Structure formats: structure tokens, C-alpha cells
PDB file of C-alpha atoms in Angstrom:
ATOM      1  CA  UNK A   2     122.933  42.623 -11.867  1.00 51.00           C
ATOM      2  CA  UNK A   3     121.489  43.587 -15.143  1.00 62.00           C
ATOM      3  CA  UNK A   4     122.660  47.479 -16.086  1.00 64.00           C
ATOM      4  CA  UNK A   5     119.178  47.757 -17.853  1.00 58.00           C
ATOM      5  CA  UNK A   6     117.236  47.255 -14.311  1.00 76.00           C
ATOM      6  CA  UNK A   7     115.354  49.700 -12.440  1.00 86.00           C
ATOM      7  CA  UNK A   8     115.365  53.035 -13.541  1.00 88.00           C
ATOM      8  CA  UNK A   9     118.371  52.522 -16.019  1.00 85.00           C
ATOM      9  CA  UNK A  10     115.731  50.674 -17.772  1.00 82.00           C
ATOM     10  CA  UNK A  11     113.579  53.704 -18.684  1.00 85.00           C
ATOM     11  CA  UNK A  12     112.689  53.946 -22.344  1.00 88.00           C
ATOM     12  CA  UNK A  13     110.084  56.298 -22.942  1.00 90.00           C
ATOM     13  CA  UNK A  14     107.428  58.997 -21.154  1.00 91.00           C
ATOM     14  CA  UNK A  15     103.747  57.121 -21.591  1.00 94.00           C
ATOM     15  CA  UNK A  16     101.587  59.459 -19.855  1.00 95.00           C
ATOM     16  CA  UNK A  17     101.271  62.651 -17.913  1.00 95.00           C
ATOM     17  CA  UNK A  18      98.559  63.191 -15.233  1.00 96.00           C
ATOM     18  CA  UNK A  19      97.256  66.615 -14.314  1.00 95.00           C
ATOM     19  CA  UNK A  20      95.860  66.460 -10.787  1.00 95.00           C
ATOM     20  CA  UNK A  21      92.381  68.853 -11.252  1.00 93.00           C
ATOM     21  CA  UNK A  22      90.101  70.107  -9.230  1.00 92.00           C
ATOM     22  CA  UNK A  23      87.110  70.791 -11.916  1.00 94.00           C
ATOM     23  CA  UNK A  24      87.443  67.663 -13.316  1.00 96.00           C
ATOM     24  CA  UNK A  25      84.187  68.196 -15.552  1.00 96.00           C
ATOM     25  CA  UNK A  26      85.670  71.666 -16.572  1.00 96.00           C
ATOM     26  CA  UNK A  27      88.940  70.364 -17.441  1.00 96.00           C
ATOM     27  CA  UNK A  28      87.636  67.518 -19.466  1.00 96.00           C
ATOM     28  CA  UNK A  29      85.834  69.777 -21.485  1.00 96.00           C
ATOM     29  CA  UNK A  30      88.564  72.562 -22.050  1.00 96.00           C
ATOM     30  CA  UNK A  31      90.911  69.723 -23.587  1.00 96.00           C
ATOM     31  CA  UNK A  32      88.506  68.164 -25.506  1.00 96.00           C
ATOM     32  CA  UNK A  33      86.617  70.596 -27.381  1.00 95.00           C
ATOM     33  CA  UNK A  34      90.043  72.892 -27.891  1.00 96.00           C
ATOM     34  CA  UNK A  35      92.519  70.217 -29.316  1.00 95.00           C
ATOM     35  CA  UNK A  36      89.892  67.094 -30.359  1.00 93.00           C
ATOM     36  CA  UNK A  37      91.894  64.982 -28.469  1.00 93.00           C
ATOM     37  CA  UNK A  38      90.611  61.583 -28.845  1.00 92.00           C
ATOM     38  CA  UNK A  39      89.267  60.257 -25.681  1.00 95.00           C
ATOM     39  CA  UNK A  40      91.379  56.595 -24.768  1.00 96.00           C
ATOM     40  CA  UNK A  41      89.377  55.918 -21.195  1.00 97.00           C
ATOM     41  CA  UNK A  42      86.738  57.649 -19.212  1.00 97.00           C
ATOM     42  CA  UNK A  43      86.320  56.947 -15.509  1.00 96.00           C
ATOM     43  CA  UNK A  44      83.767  59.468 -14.877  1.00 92.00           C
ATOM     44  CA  UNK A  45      83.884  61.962 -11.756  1.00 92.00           C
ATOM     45  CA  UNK A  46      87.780  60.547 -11.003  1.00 96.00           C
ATOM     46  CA  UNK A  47      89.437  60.375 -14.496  1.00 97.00           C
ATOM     47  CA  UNK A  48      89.843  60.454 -18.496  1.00 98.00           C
ATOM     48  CA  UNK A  49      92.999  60.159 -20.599  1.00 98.00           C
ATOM     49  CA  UNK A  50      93.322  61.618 -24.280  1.00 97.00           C
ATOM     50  CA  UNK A  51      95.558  59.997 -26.488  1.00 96.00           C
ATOM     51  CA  UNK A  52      98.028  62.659 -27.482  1.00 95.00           C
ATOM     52  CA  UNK A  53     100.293  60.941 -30.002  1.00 92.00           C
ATOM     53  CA  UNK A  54     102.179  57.855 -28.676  1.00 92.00           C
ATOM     54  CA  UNK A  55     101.345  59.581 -25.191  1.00 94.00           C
ATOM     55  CA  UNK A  56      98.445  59.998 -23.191  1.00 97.00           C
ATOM     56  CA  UNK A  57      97.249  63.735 -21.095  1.00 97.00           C
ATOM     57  CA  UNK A  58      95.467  62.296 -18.082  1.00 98.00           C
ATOM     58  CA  UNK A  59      93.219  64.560 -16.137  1.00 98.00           C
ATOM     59  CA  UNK A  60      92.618  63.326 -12.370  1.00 97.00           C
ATOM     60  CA  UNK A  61      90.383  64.547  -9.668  1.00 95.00           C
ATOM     61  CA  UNK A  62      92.236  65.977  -6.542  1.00 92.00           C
ATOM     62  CA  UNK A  63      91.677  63.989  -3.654  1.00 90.00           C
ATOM     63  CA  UNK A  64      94.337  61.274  -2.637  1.00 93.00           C
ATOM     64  CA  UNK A  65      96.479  62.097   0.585  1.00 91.00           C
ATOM     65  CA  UNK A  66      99.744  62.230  -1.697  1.00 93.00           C
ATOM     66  CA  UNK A  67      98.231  64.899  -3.899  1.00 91.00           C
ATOM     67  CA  UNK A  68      99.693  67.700  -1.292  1.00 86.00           C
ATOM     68  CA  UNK A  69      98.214  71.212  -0.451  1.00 82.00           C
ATOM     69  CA  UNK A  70      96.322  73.282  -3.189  1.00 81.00           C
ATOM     70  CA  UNK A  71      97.928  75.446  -5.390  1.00 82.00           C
ATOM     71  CA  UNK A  72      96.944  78.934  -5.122  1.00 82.00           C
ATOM     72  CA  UNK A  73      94.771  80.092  -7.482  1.00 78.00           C
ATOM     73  CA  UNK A  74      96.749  82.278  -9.726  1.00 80.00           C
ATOM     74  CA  UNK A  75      99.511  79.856  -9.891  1.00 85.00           C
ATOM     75  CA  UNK A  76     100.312  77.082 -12.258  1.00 84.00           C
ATOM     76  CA  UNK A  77     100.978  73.568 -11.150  1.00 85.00           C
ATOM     77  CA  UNK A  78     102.773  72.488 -14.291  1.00 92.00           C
ATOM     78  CA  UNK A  79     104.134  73.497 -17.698  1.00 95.00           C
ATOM     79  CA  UNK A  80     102.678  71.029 -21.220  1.00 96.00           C
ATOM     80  CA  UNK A  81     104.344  71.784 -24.456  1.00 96.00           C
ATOM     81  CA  UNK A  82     102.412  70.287 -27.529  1.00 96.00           C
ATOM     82  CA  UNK A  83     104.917  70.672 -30.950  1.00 95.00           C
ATOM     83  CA  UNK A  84     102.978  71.552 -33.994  1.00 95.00           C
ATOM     84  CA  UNK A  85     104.512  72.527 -37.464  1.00 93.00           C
ATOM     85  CA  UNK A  86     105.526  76.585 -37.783  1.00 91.00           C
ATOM     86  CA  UNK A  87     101.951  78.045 -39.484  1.00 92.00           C
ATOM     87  CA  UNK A  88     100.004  75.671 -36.857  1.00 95.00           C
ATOM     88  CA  UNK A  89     101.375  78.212 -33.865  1.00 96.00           C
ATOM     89  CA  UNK A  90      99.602  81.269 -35.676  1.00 96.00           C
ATOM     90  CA  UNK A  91      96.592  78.547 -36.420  1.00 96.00           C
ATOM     91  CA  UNK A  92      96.487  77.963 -32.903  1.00 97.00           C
ATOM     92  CA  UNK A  93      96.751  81.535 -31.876  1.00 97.00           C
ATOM     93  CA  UNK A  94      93.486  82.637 -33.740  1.00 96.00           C
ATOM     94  CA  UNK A  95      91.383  79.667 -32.069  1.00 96.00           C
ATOM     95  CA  UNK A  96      92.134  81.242 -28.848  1.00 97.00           C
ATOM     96  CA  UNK A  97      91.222  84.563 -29.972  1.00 97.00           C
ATOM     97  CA  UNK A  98      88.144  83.445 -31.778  1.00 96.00           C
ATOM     98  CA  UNK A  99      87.407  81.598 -28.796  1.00 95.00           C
ATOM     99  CA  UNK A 100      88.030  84.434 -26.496  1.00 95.00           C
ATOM    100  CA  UNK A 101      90.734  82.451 -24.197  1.00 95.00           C
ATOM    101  CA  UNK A 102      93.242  84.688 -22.523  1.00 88.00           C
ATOM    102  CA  UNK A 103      96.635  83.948 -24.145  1.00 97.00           C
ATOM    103  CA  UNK A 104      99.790  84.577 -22.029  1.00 96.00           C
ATOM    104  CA  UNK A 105     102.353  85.224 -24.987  1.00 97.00           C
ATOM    105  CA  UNK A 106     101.293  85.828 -28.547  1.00 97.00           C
ATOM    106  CA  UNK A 107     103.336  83.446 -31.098  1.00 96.00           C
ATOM    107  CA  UNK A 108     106.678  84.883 -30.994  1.00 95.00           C
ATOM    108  CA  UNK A 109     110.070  83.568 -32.322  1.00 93.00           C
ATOM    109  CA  UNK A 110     112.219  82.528 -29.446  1.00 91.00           C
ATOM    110  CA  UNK A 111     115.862  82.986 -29.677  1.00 84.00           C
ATOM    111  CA  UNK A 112     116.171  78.801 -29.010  1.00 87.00           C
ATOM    112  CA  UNK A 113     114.736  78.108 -32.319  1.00 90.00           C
ATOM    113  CA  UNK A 114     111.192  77.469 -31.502  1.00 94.00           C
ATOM    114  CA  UNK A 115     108.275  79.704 -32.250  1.00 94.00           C
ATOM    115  CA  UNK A 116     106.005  79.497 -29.179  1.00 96.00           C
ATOM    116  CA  UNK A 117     102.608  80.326 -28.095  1.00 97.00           C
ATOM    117  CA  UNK A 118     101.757  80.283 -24.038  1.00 98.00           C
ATOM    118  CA  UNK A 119      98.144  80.819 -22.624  1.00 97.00           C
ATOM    119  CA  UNK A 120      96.259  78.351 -19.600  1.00 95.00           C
ATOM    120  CA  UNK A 121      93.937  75.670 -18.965  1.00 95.00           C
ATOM    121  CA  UNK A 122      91.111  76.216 -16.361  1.00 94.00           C
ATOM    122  CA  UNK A 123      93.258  75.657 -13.492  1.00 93.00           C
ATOM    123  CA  UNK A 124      96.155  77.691 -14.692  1.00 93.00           C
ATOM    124  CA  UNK A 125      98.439  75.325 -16.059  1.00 94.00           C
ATOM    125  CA  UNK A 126     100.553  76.897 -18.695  1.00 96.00           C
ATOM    126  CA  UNK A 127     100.540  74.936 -22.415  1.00 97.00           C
ATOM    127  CA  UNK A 128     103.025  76.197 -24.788  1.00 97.00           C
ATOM    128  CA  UNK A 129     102.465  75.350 -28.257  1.00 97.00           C
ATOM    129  CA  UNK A 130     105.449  75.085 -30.598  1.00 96.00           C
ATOM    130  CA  UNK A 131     107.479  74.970 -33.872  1.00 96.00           C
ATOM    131  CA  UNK A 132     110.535  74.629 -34.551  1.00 93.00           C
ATOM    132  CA  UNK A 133     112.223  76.983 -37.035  1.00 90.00           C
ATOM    133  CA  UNK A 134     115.432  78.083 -38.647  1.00 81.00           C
ATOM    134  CA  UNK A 135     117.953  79.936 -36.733  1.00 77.00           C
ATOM    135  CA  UNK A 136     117.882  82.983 -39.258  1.00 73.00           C
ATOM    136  CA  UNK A 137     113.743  83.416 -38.103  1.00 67.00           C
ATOM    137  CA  UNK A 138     114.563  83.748 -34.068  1.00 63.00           C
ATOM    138  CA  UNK A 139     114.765  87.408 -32.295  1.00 57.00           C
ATOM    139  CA  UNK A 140     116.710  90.193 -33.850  1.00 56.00           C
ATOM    140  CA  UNK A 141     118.808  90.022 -30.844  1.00 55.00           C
ATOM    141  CA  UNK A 142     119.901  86.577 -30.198  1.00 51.00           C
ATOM    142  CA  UNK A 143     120.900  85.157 -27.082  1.00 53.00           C
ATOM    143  CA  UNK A 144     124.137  83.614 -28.826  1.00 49.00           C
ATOM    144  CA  UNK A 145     122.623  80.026 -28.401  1.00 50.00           C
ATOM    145  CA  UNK A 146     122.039  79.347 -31.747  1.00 48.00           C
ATOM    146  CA  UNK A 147     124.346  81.290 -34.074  1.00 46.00           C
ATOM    147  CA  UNK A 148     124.274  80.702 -37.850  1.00 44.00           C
ATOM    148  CA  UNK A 149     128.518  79.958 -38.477  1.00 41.00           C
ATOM    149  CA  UNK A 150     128.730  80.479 -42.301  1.00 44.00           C
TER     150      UNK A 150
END
């Protein structure tokens, strides 16, 4: 039996589906904030952006698998988009100017990434982030990254 069979064989993530309810409303939200170019459009069931060398999907709720609802004030899933370090703050002022509510403000993280966290219409979280130098993360480090001299 080949090693590289089955799930050995796995080379790469090609696309991530978030299962929506406002389909319409979610479609718009991604579209007019990041200009993600549109890749296919199956209207009222499903469109996929081209994010890179990966594609967002955004599909309508309604297959038995899908499982129960997620409450309202809860997210279903996590996105991180990686931008370079002055994009975060970019970023950051869209939302404001835009009047989104943001989660976190950009903020250096003691991992070396300096993140911004705010939701999508159905409360999914998106973090966008940079990563930066060890010597720019929190006053207090957590002792994961430690500048040795």
C-alpha cells in the first residue's frame, strides 16, 4: 500500500465553507469589505471568493448534516486573513469608518502577530494579522518568544 494514500496524501487546504443563514447578507458583507473577487455564484445556495490560492465559500443552511443552529450571540468558526503590519491599522479604520463593531482593536500579541478581531453578520470571528518582530509584542511577554542575545 502506497504511504501517500488516503489522508497521508493531504497536500494543501483549498477551500473553507461557512454554513450561513443570510446568505444574501453574507455575500454582501465579504464582498464589499475585502473586494474579494467572486470565483462562482450559485445564487440563493452559494458563492466562493477567491482568497489567494484558497477559496471562502459561503453556503446556505439547510442540508440534514448541517446540525442545530448556533445561538445567536455565538460564533460558529474562527478565519484569520494575514496582511503585512501597517495593513492591521489599515484595516482597523475601514471598520471604524464603516461603523462595524470591532471585538479587539489592533494590538501586539505576545506570539508575534499583531491582530485585529471583529465579526461577520452571523458572528463569526475574522482576525486579521501581521506578523512582527519579537521586540514589538506586549511589555509583558508570555516567555514564548524571547529575544536570546
Amino acid at each position: 500500500m502506497n504511504k501517500h494514500s488516503g489522508f497521508s496524501a493531504i497536500r494543501s487546504l483549498d477551500y473553507v465553507i461557512l454554513l450561513c443563514h443570510d446568505l444574501a447578507k453574507m455575500k454582501a458583507f465579504y464582498a464589499r469589505l475585502f473586494a474579494f473577487q467572486i470565483e462562482e455564484d450559485f445564487p440563493d445556495r452559494m458563492i466562493f471568493f477567491r482568497v489567494g490560492t484558497l477559496f471562502l465559500g459561503l453556503r446556505k443552511r439547510g442540508r440534514a448534516y448541517d446540525g442545530p443552529d448556533v445561538p445567536p450571540s455565538s460564533a460558529s468558526i474562527q478565519i484569520s486573513f494575514r496582511v503585512p503590519p501597517a495593513d492591521v491599522d489599515l484595516a482597523y479604520d475601514r471598520l471604524v469608518e464603516r461603523s462595524l463593531d470591532v471585538i479587539e482593536p489592533p494590538t501586539n500579541q505576545d506570539w508575534t502577530h499583531r491582530t485585529l478581531f471583529f465579526r461577520d453578520p452571523e458572528n463569526n470571528i475574522i482576525e486579521i494579522f501581521a506578523d512582527i518582530h519579537p521586540r514589538e509584542t506586549l511589555a509583558e511577554p508570555s516567555g514564548v518568544h524571547q529575544i536570546v542575545e
